[in-house]
Coordinates of C-alpha atoms and ligand atoms in Angstrom, one line a residue:
M485 CA 0.0 0.0 0.0
T486 CA 1.3 3.5 -0.8
N487 CA -0.2 5.3 2.2
T488 CA 2.1 4.8 5.1
V489 CA -0.5 5.5 7.8
P490 CA -2.1 2.2 8.6
K491 CA -5.8 1.9 7.8
I492 CA -8.2 0.3 10.2
L493 CA -11.6 -0.8 8.9
I494 CA -14.3 -1.5 11.4
V495 CA -17.2 -3.5 10.0
G496 CA -20.4 -2.6 11.9
G497 CA -21.0 0.3 14.3
G498 CA -23.0 -1.5 16.9
Y499 CA -21.9 -2.2 20.5
A500 CA -18.5 -3.7 19.7
G501 CA -17.8 -1.6 16.6
F502 CA -18.7 1.7 18.3
Y503 CA -16.7 1.0 21.4
T504 CA -13.7 -0.2 19.4
A505 CA -13.7 3.1 17.5
W506 CA -14.4 5.2 20.6
K507 CA -11.5 3.6 22.4
L508 CA -9.1 3.8 19.4
E509 CA -9.8 7.6 19.3
K510 CA -8.5 7.8 22.8
L511 CA -5.5 5.5 22.4
L512 CA -4.1 6.3 19.0
R513 CA -1.6 9.1 18.6
K514 CA -2.0 11.6 15.8
G515 CA -1.1 10.0 12.5
E516 CA -0.7 6.6 14.0
A517 CA -3.6 5.1 12.1
E518 CA -6.7 6.1 10.1
V519 CA -9.9 4.6 11.4
T520 CA -13.0 4.0 9.2
I521 CA -16.3 2.6 10.5
V522 CA -18.8 1.2 8.1
D523 CA -22.5 0.7 9.0
P524 CA -25.7 1.2 7.0
L525 CA -27.2 2.8 10.1
P526 CA -26.0 6.2 11.4
Y527 CA -26.3 5.0 15.0
M528 CA -25.4 2.3 17.5
T529 CA -28.4 0.7 19.1
Y530 CA -28.5 0.1 22.8
Q531 CA -30.4 -3.2 22.4
P532 CA -31.1 -3.9 26.1
F533 CA -33.5 -0.9 25.9
L534 CA -35.6 -2.3 23.0
P535 CA -38.2 -3.9 25.3
E536 CA -38.7 -0.6 27.1
V537 CA -38.9 1.3 23.8
A538 CA -41.5 -1.2 22.7
A539 CA -43.4 -0.5 25.9
G540 CA -43.2 3.3 25.5
S541 CA -41.0 3.7 28.6
I542 CA -38.0 5.1 26.7
E543 CA -38.1 7.4 23.7
A544 CA -36.8 5.6 20.7
R545 CA -34.2 8.2 19.7
H546 CA -32.8 8.2 23.2
S547 CA -31.8 4.6 23.0
V548 CA -29.5 5.0 20.0
V549 CA -26.1 6.7 19.9
A550 CA -25.3 8.9 16.8
L551 CA -22.0 7.7 15.4
R552 CA -21.0 11.0 13.9
R553 CA -21.7 12.9 17.1
H554 CA -19.5 10.7 19.3
L555 CA -16.8 9.6 16.8
K556 CA -15.0 12.8 16.0
K557 CA -11.8 11.3 14.6
T558 CA -13.3 8.3 12.8
T559 CA -14.5 8.3 9.2
V560 CA -18.1 7.1 9.3
V561 CA -19.4 5.5 6.0
A562 CA -23.1 4.8 5.5
A563 CA -22.7 1.5 3.8
K564 CA -22.7 -2.3 4.2
V565 CA -19.6 -4.4 3.9
T566 CA -20.7 -7.1 1.5
G567 CA -17.5 -8.9 0.9
I568 CA -14.1 -9.3 2.6
N569 CA -11.1 -10.5 0.6
H570 CA -8.6 -10.6 3.5
A571 CA -6.1 -12.4 1.3
G572 CA -5.9 -9.1 -0.7
K573 CA -6.6 -6.9 2.4
S574 CA -9.7 -5.4 0.6
A575 CA -13.4 -5.1 1.5
T576 CA -16.4 -4.5 -0.8
I577 CA -18.3 -1.5 0.5
S578 CA -21.9 -1.2 -0.8
P579 CA -23.0 2.4 0.1
I580 CA -26.7 3.1 0.9
V581 CA -26.7 4.9 -2.5
G582 CA -24.3 4.5 -5.4
D583 CA -22.2 1.6 -6.7
P584 CA -20.1 -0.8 -4.5
Y585 CA -16.4 -0.1 -4.4
E586 CA -13.3 -1.8 -3.0
F587 CA -11.7 -0.4 0.2
E588 CA -8.1 -1.4 1.0
Y589 CA -7.1 -1.7 4.6
D590 CA -4.3 -2.9 6.8
Q591 CA -6.3 -4.1 9.8
I592 CA -9.9 -5.2 9.7
V593 CA -12.2 -5.4 12.8
V594 CA -15.3 -7.5 12.2
T595 CA -18.1 -6.4 14.5
A596 CA -21.2 -6.9 12.4
G597 CA -23.3 -8.5 15.1
A598 CA -26.1 -11.0 14.8
V599 CA -29.5 -11.2 13.2
S600 CA -32.7 -13.0 14.3
R601 CA -32.5 -16.7 13.6
T602 CA -35.7 -18.2 12.4
F603 CA -36.8 -21.7 11.3
P604 CA -38.8 -22.4 8.1
I605 CA -42.2 -22.3 9.9
P606 CA -45.1 -21.4 7.6
G607 CA -46.0 -17.7 7.9
I608 CA -43.1 -16.6 10.2
A609 CA -41.0 -14.8 7.6
D610 CA -44.1 -12.9 6.4
N611 CA -46.1 -12.2 9.5
A612 CA -43.8 -12.1 12.5
I613 CA -41.5 -9.3 13.6
G614 CA -38.1 -9.6 15.3
L615 CA -36.6 -7.4 18.1
K616 CA -33.1 -6.6 17.1
T617 CA -33.5 -3.0 15.8
I618 CA -35.0 0.2 17.1
E619 CA -37.4 0.2 14.1
E620 CA -38.8 -3.1 15.2
A621 CA -39.3 -1.9 18.8
V622 CA -41.1 1.2 17.6
A623 CA -43.3 -0.8 15.2
I624 CA -44.2 -3.2 18.0
R625 CA -45.3 -0.4 20.3
D626 CA -47.2 1.3 17.5
R627 CA -49.0 -1.9 16.5
L628 CA -50.1 -2.7 20.0
M629 CA -51.4 0.9 20.5
S630 CA -53.1 1.1 17.2
N631 CA -54.7 -2.3 17.8
F632 CA -56.2 -0.8 21.0
D633 CA -57.6 2.0 19.0
K634 CA -59.1 -0.4 16.4
A635 CA -60.5 -2.7 19.1
S636 CA -62.1 0.2 20.9
V637 CA -64.4 0.8 18.0
L638 CA -65.2 -2.9 17.3
P639 CA -68.0 -5.0 19.0
A640 CA -66.9 -7.9 21.1
G641 CA -66.0 -10.8 18.9
P642 CA -63.1 -12.8 17.2
E643 CA -61.6 -9.8 15.3
R644 CA -61.5 -7.7 18.5
D645 CA -59.9 -10.6 20.4
R646 CA -57.3 -11.1 17.7
L647 CA -56.3 -7.4 17.8
L648 CA -55.9 -7.6 21.6
T649 CA -53.7 -10.8 21.6
V650 CA -49.9 -10.7 21.6
V651 CA -47.8 -13.7 21.0
V652 CA -44.0 -13.8 21.8
V653 CA -41.9 -16.7 20.6
G654 CA -38.8 -17.4 22.7
G655 CA -38.4 -17.4 26.5
G656 CA -34.8 -16.1 26.6
F657 CA -34.0 -12.7 28.2
A658 CA -35.2 -10.6 25.2
G659 CA -38.4 -12.5 24.8
I660 CA -39.4 -12.4 28.5
E661 CA -38.5 -8.8 28.8
V662 CA -40.5 -7.6 25.8
F663 CA -43.4 -9.9 26.8
A664 CA -43.5 -8.5 30.4
E665 CA -43.0 -4.9 29.2
L666 CA -45.9 -5.2 26.7
R667 CA -48.1 -6.7 29.4
S668 CA -47.3 -3.7 31.5
L669 CA -48.0 -1.3 28.6
A670 CA -51.4 -3.0 27.9
S671 CA -52.4 -2.9 31.5
S672 CA -51.7 0.8 31.6
L673 CA -53.5 1.4 28.3
V674 CA -56.6 -0.3 29.5
K675 CA -57.1 2.7 31.9
S676 CA -57.5 5.0 29.0
Y677 CA -59.9 2.8 27.0
P678 CA -63.3 2.5 28.7
Q679 CA -64.3 0.1 25.9
I680 CA -61.5 -2.4 26.8
T681 CA -61.1 -4.3 30.0
F682 CA -58.0 -6.1 31.4
D683 CA -59.7 -9.5 30.6
D684 CA -60.0 -8.5 27.0
T685 CA -56.2 -8.5 26.5
H686 CA -54.4 -11.8 26.0
F687 CA -50.7 -12.5 26.2
H688 CA -49.0 -15.7 25.2
L689 CA -45.3 -16.7 25.2
V690 CA -44.2 -19.8 23.5
E691 CA -41.0 -21.6 24.6
A692 CA -39.7 -24.8 23.2
M693 CA -37.7 -25.7 26.4
G694 CA -39.1 -26.7 29.8
R695 CA -38.0 -23.4 31.4
I696 CA -37.4 -19.7 30.6
M697 CA -34.4 -17.4 31.0
P698 CA -31.5 -19.8 31.2
E699 CA -29.3 -16.9 32.4
V700 CA -30.9 -16.9 35.8
S701 CA -31.4 -19.8 38.3
L702 CA -34.4 -22.2 38.0
K703 CA -35.8 -20.7 41.2
T704 CA -35.6 -17.2 39.8
S705 CA -37.1 -18.2 36.5
E706 CA -40.0 -19.9 38.3
W707 CA -40.6 -16.6 40.2
V708 CA -40.9 -14.9 36.8
L709 CA -43.4 -17.4 35.6
K710 CA -45.5 -16.9 38.7
N711 CA -45.3 -13.2 38.4
L712 CA -46.4 -13.3 34.7
A713 CA -49.3 -15.6 35.5
Q714 CA -50.5 -13.2 38.2
R715 CA -50.4 -10.4 35.6
G716 CA -52.6 -12.4 33.2
A717 CA -49.8 -13.5 30.9
S718 CA -49.6 -17.2 29.8
V719 CA -46.3 -19.0 29.2
H720 CA -46.5 -22.2 27.1
L721 CA -43.4 -24.3 28.1
D722 CA -42.2 -27.3 26.1
T723 CA -44.2 -26.0 23.2
Q724 CA -43.2 -25.1 19.6
L725 CA -44.8 -22.7 17.2
T726 CA -45.7 -24.7 14.1
G727 CA -47.5 -22.1 11.9
A728 CA -48.3 -18.4 11.7
V729 CA -50.7 -18.1 8.8
D730 CA -54.0 -16.1 8.2
G731 CA -53.8 -14.3 11.6
N732 CA -53.5 -17.5 13.6
V733 CA -50.6 -19.0 15.5
E734 CA -50.5 -22.8 15.6
L735 CA -48.8 -24.5 18.5
S736 CA -47.4 -28.1 18.7
T737 CA -50.0 -28.7 21.5
G738 CA -52.7 -28.4 18.8
E739 CA -53.8 -25.0 20.2
T740 CA -54.6 -22.2 17.8
I741 CA -54.2 -18.6 18.9
P742 CA -55.6 -15.8 16.7
T743 CA -53.3 -12.8 16.9
D744 CA -52.3 -9.7 15.1
L745 CA -48.8 -9.3 16.7
I746 CA -46.2 -12.1 16.6
I747 CA -42.8 -11.2 18.0
W748 CA -40.0 -13.6 17.3
T749 CA -37.1 -13.6 19.8
A750 CA -36.1 -17.3 19.5
G751 CA -32.4 -16.9 19.0
V752 CA -29.8 -15.1 16.9
M753 CA -27.1 -16.1 14.4
A754 CA -23.9 -14.4 13.4
N755 CA -24.4 -11.9 10.6
P756 CA -24.6 -14.1 7.5
T757 CA -23.7 -11.3 4.9
V758 CA -20.4 -10.6 6.5
V759 CA -19.6 -14.2 7.6
R760 CA -20.4 -15.8 4.3
G761 CA -19.2 -13.0 2.1
G762 CA -15.6 -13.2 3.2
D763 CA -12.6 -15.4 3.4
L764 CA -12.1 -15.3 7.2
P765 CA -12.3 -18.7 9.0
V766 CA -15.8 -19.6 10.3
E767 CA -16.5 -22.2 13.0
E768 CA -19.3 -24.8 13.1
R769 CA -22.0 -22.4 14.4
G770 CA -21.4 -19.8 11.7
R771 CA -19.3 -17.3 13.8
I772 CA -15.9 -16.0 12.9
R773 CA -13.3 -18.1 14.6
T774 CA -11.6 -15.8 17.0
R775 CA -8.8 -16.2 19.5
A776 CA -8.8 -15.0 23.1
D777 CA -6.6 -12.1 22.1
L778 CA -9.4 -11.2 19.7
R779 CA -7.4 -11.8 16.5
V780 CA -9.2 -14.0 14.0
G781 CA -7.8 -17.6 14.0
T782 CA -7.2 -20.5 16.2
A783 CA -5.2 -20.8 19.4
E784 CA -2.3 -22.1 17.3
E785 CA -2.4 -19.7 14.4
F786 CA -3.8 -16.2 13.9
V787 CA -4.8 -14.4 10.7
E788 CA -2.6 -11.3 10.5
G789 CA -4.5 -8.0 10.4
A790 CA -7.9 -9.5 11.2
W791 CA -9.9 -9.0 14.4
A792 CA -13.4 -9.8 15.6
A793 CA -15.6 -9.2 18.6
G794 CA -19.2 -9.3 19.7
D795 CA -22.1 -11.5 18.5
V796 CA -20.4 -12.2 15.1
S797 CA -17.4 -13.9 16.7
A798 CA -16.7 -17.1 18.6
V799 CA -14.3 -15.9 21.4
P800 CA -13.1 -18.5 23.9
D801 CA -14.4 -17.8 27.4
L802 CA -11.3 -18.2 29.5
S803 CA -13.4 -17.8 32.7
G804 CA -14.7 -21.3 32.2
G805 CA -18.3 -20.0 31.7
G806 CA -20.0 -19.6 28.4
V807 CA -21.7 -22.1 26.1
G808 CA -19.5 -24.7 24.5
G809 CA -16.4 -22.8 25.9
Y810 CA -17.2 -19.6 24.1
C811 CA -18.4 -16.2 25.2
V812 CA -22.2 -15.9 25.0
P813 CA -23.6 -13.2 22.7
N814 CA -24.3 -10.3 25.0
A815 CA -23.5 -6.7 25.5
Q816 CA -21.4 -7.4 28.6
H817 CA -18.9 -9.2 26.4
A818 CA -19.3 -7.0 23.3
V819 CA -18.3 -3.9 25.2
R820 CA -15.4 -5.4 27.1
Q821 CA -14.1 -7.2 24.1
A822 CA -14.2 -4.0 22.1
K823 CA -12.2 -2.0 24.6
L824 CA -9.5 -4.7 24.8
L825 CA -9.6 -5.1 21.0
A826 CA -8.8 -1.4 20.6
K827 CA -5.9 -1.7 23.1
N828 CA -4.6 -4.9 21.3
I829 CA -4.6 -3.3 17.8
T830 CA -2.8 -0.3 19.2
A831 CA -0.3 -2.6 20.9
V832 CA 0.3 -4.6 17.7
L833 CA 0.8 -1.3 15.7
R834 CA 3.4 -0.4 18.2
G835 CA 5.2 -3.8 18.0
E836 CA 3.9 -4.9 21.4
Q837 CA 2.0 -8.1 22.3
P838 CA -1.8 -8.3 22.5
R839 CA -3.5 -9.4 25.8
E840 CA -6.1 -12.2 26.1
Y841 CA -9.7 -11.5 26.9
F842 CA -10.9 -12.6 30.3
H843 CA -14.3 -11.6 31.8
K844 CA -16.2 -13.4 34.5
N845 CA -20.0 -13.0 34.0
L846 CA -21.3 -10.2 36.3
G847 CA -24.8 -11.7 36.4
A848 CA -28.0 -10.7 34.7
V849 CA -30.6 -8.1 35.3
A850 CA -34.0 -7.8 33.5
G851 CA -36.8 -5.3 33.5
L852 CA -40.2 -6.9 33.4
G853 CA -42.4 -3.8 33.2
V854 CA -42.7 -0.8 35.4
G855 CA -41.8 -1.7 39.0
V856 CA -40.9 -5.4 38.3
G857 CA -37.5 -6.9 37.6
V858 CA -35.1 -9.7 38.4
F859 CA -31.4 -9.7 39.1
Q860 CA -29.2 -12.7 39.5
S861 CA -25.4 -12.8 40.2
G862 CA -24.2 -16.2 41.3
K863 CA -26.4 -17.3 44.1
I864 CA -27.7 -13.8 44.9
A865 CA -31.1 -13.1 43.4
L866 CA -33.3 -10.0 43.7
K867 CA -36.9 -9.8 42.6
G868 CA -39.5 -7.2 42.2
P869 CA -39.1 -3.4 42.6
I870 CA -35.5 -3.5 44.0
A871 CA -34.4 -5.6 41.0
W872 CA -36.2 -3.2 38.7
L873 CA -34.3 -0.3 40.2
A874 CA -31.1 -2.2 39.8
H875 CA -32.0 -2.8 36.1
R876 CA -32.6 0.9 35.5
G877 CA -29.6 1.9 37.5
Y878 CA -27.3 -0.5 35.7
H879 CA -28.5 0.3 32.2
G880 CA -28.8 4.0 32.8
L881 CA -25.1 4.0 33.7
A882 CA -24.1 1.6 31.0
M883 CA -25.6 3.7 28.2
P884 CA -22.6 5.2 26.4
S885 CA -21.9 8.9 26.8
W886 CA -23.4 11.4 29.3
E887 CA -25.4 13.0 26.6
R888 CA -27.4 9.7 26.1
K889 CA -27.4 8.7 29.8
I890 CA -29.1 12.1 30.7
R891 CA -31.7 11.8 27.9
V892 CA -32.7 8.3 29.0
V893 CA -32.7 8.9 32.8
W894 CA -34.5 12.3 32.3
G895 CA -37.2 10.4 30.3
W896 CA -37.7 8.0 33.2
V897 CA -38.0 10.9 35.6
N898 CA -40.6 12.5 33.3
N899 CA -42.5 9.3 33.0
F900 CA -42.5 9.0 36.8
F901 CA -44.2 12.3 37.2
L902 CA -46.1 12.6 33.9
G903 CA -47.0 9.0 33.2
R904 CA -46.0 6.8 30.2
D905 CA -46.1 8.5 26.8
M906 CA -48.9 6.6 25.0
V907 CA -48.8 8.3 21.6
N908 CA -49.1 5.9 18.7
L909 CA -47.2 7.2 15.6
E910 CA -48.0 4.2 13.3
T911 CA -49.0 6.6 10.6
V912 CA -45.4 7.7 10.3
Q913 CA -45.2 4.7 7.9
S914 CA -47.3 6.7 5.5
P915 CA -46.5 10.3 6.4
R916 CA -48.0 11.9 3.3
Y917 CA -51.5 10.5 3.7
V918 CA -53.2 13.8 4.8
F919 CA -51.2 15.9 2.4
E920 CA -52.1 13.6 -0.5
E921 CA -55.7 13.5 0.4
F922 CA -56.2 17.2 0.1
A923 CA -53.4 18.1 -2.4
A924 CA -54.6 19.8 -5.5
R925 CA -53.6 18.0 -8.7
P926 CA -53.4 19.2 -12.2
R927 CA -56.7 18.8 -14.0
A928 CA -57.2 16.1 -16.5
A929 CA -56.6 17.5 -20.0
A930 CA -59.8 19.0 -21.4
P931 CA -61.5 17.0 -24.3
A932 CA -60.6 18.3 -27.7
S933 CA -64.3 19.1 -28.7
P934 CA -64.8 22.9 -28.9
A935 CA -68.5 22.3 -28.1
I936 CA -67.7 21.8 -24.4
D937 CA -66.8 24.8 -22.2
P938 CA -64.6 23.4 -19.3
K939 CA -65.7 26.2 -17.0
S940 CA -69.2 25.0 -17.1
V941 CA -68.4 21.5 -15.8
A942 CA -70.6 20.9 -12.7
G943 CA -68.7 21.3 -9.4
E944 CA -65.6 22.6 -10.9
K945 CA -64.3 26.2 -10.8
A946 CA -61.6 27.3 -13.2
P947 CA -58.8 29.3 -11.6
V948 CA -59.4 33.1 -11.9
A949 CA -56.5 35.5 -12.7
G950 CA -54.0 35.7 -9.9
E951 CA -55.3 32.5 -8.2
K952 CA -52.7 29.7 -8.0
A953 CA -53.8 26.2 -8.9
A954 CA -51.6 24.6 -6.3
V955 CA -49.7 25.9 -3.3
G956 CA -46.2 24.6 -2.4
S957 CA -43.7 25.7 0.2
Ligands
FAD1267 C1 -34.0 -7.1 23.0 C2 -32.6 -7.4 23.4 C3 -32.2 -7.2 24.7 C4 -30.9 -7.4 25.1 N1 -30.6 -7.2 26.4 C5 -29.3 -7.4 26.9 C6 -29.0 -7.2 28.2 O1 -29.8 -6.9 29.0 N2 -27.7 -7.4 28.6 C7 -26.7 -7.8 27.7 O2 -25.5 -8.0 28.0 N3 -27.0 -8.0 26.4 C8 -28.3 -7.8 25.9 N4 -28.6 -8.0 24.6 C9 -27.6 -8.5 23.7 C10 -26.7 -7.3 23.2 O3 -27.4 -6.2 22.8 C11 -25.8 -7.8 22.0 O4 -25.1 -8.9 22.4 C12 -24.9 -6.8 21.5 O5 -25.6 -5.7 20.9 C13 -23.9 -7.3 20.5 O6 -23.1 -6.3 20.0 P1 -22.5 -6.4 18.6 O7 -21.6 -5.2 18.4 O8 -21.8 -7.7 18.4 O9 -23.7 -6.3 17.6 P2 -24.7 -5.2 17.3 O10 -24.8 -4.3 18.5 O11 -26.0 -5.8 16.8 O12 -24.1 -4.3 16.1 C14 -23.9 -4.8 14.8 C15 -23.8 -3.6 13.9 O13 -23.4 -4.1 12.6 C16 -24.1 -3.4 11.6 N5 -24.1 -4.2 10.4 C17 -24.9 -5.3 10.1 N6 -24.5 -5.8 8.9 C18 -23.5 -5.0 8.4 C19 -22.8 -5.0 7.2 N7 -23.0 -5.9 6.3 N8 -21.8 -4.1 7.1 C20 -21.6 -3.1 8.1 N9 -22.3 -3.1 9.2 C21 -23.2 -4.0 9.4 C22 -25.5 -3.3 12.2 O14 -26.2 -2.2 11.6 C23 -25.2 -2.9 13.7 O15 -25.0 -1.6 13.9 C24 -29.9 -7.8 24.2 C25 -30.3 -8.0 22.8 C26 -31.6 -7.7 22.4 C27 -31.9 -7.9 21.0

């Protein structure tokens, strides 16, 4: 390469990518390296807040972090990386507009995260929604709220029941959190809809295993099941979803649940575009094979100039925890791996040795709707309001940057005094509908026959001198 300043390319500006770039900005000396981060989205999403965004407890924009605002020394490119030719140290960048081009680098950091993992169940691809993006969280909230509006003008019957039924698939952390948060939202909405009672709303969670939330103890998970049952939310254990067609969810138990909102949270898989579109080594579960020092490769051999972290990577868990010996895909690891990755790249650029990643799981904390939560760290378990405060305290502090922390925490304070914001903006999907309805359009061309005077057509008035046919701003 002709440029003597090493180029670092970061693929994905989520948790791991954003923190890598942020830390590199602090560590690198002037002129030591040029850092470019590529992501189709202009923000990093704080995914642990998605259930609360879906429940209207956090404003959607507050739970994302603008890359350009916080990465002042990094070049931010609005694009996807669609190919990696590491043998040639080049990546294919497909911008959000324009033609793809090749980008040459010296060091690549793959942090493209994970996507929802689904199974070929009839109707799921077309009718369900995931919970990995802020757009999905907003759409879920808007759908539930708009279904309340629709149900409020319908007579009691199957269509009304369908609109007021929510089905969540997957009893992991994300599934249980969104399920419980939406139950909390629905219970609070009922107070504003005299036409709808608590008993009119139906919540079902489908879990293939015999328990929920494997991250907490069995005892704690059973407390969550009991709490949900008390709040009118049913959990179907040892049950699989077999179909989601024509507004009905079919279960392996033979049960059919009519619903208008199916949320799929039954697992994630490493980003296939980046994993399959490159020549970096991939392990059996489709993740980039990564060493404990966060270089791509095996314990014996590393791929020079290639690094990975977060959900897209299989990083050995040296603490002895993890599943199959690897770090589980969570933010705890993504953030810590990213910070070490930035230190290790800097070390390697300076001819020093990288360090190995070691992190002992701190435990798990989940929000289950306003005032309810669970926290588990080893044998210590907290439940109810204290755990809920721990959840908010932990995540309020973990949100990157003071600018974002203040927005989120201030929103919670507002909600405490002013109540949950229950505005449904589903029509944002078709923002021109009012304008279009009333917009003046050019008249159809007048017929050629001289016998008809267009000014005499009933109900129409020809513009008079000085009057504009249409107004624009
Ligand atoms: C609902 C929910 C709740 C969660 N709660 C918790 C929790 O309480 N605690 C916890 O520890 N973890 C939690 N997690 C998990 C945690 O959020 C993830 O493990 C973490 O986000 C992984 O970080 P990452 O950087 O690997 O991926 P991500 O944060 O997903 O970032 C990946 C980035 O790559 C970008 N990208 C995708 N494709 C391309 C491409 N082709 N080119 C360039 N960029 C690309 C994406 O746009 C995205 O910005 C939760 C996850 C969810 C979904």
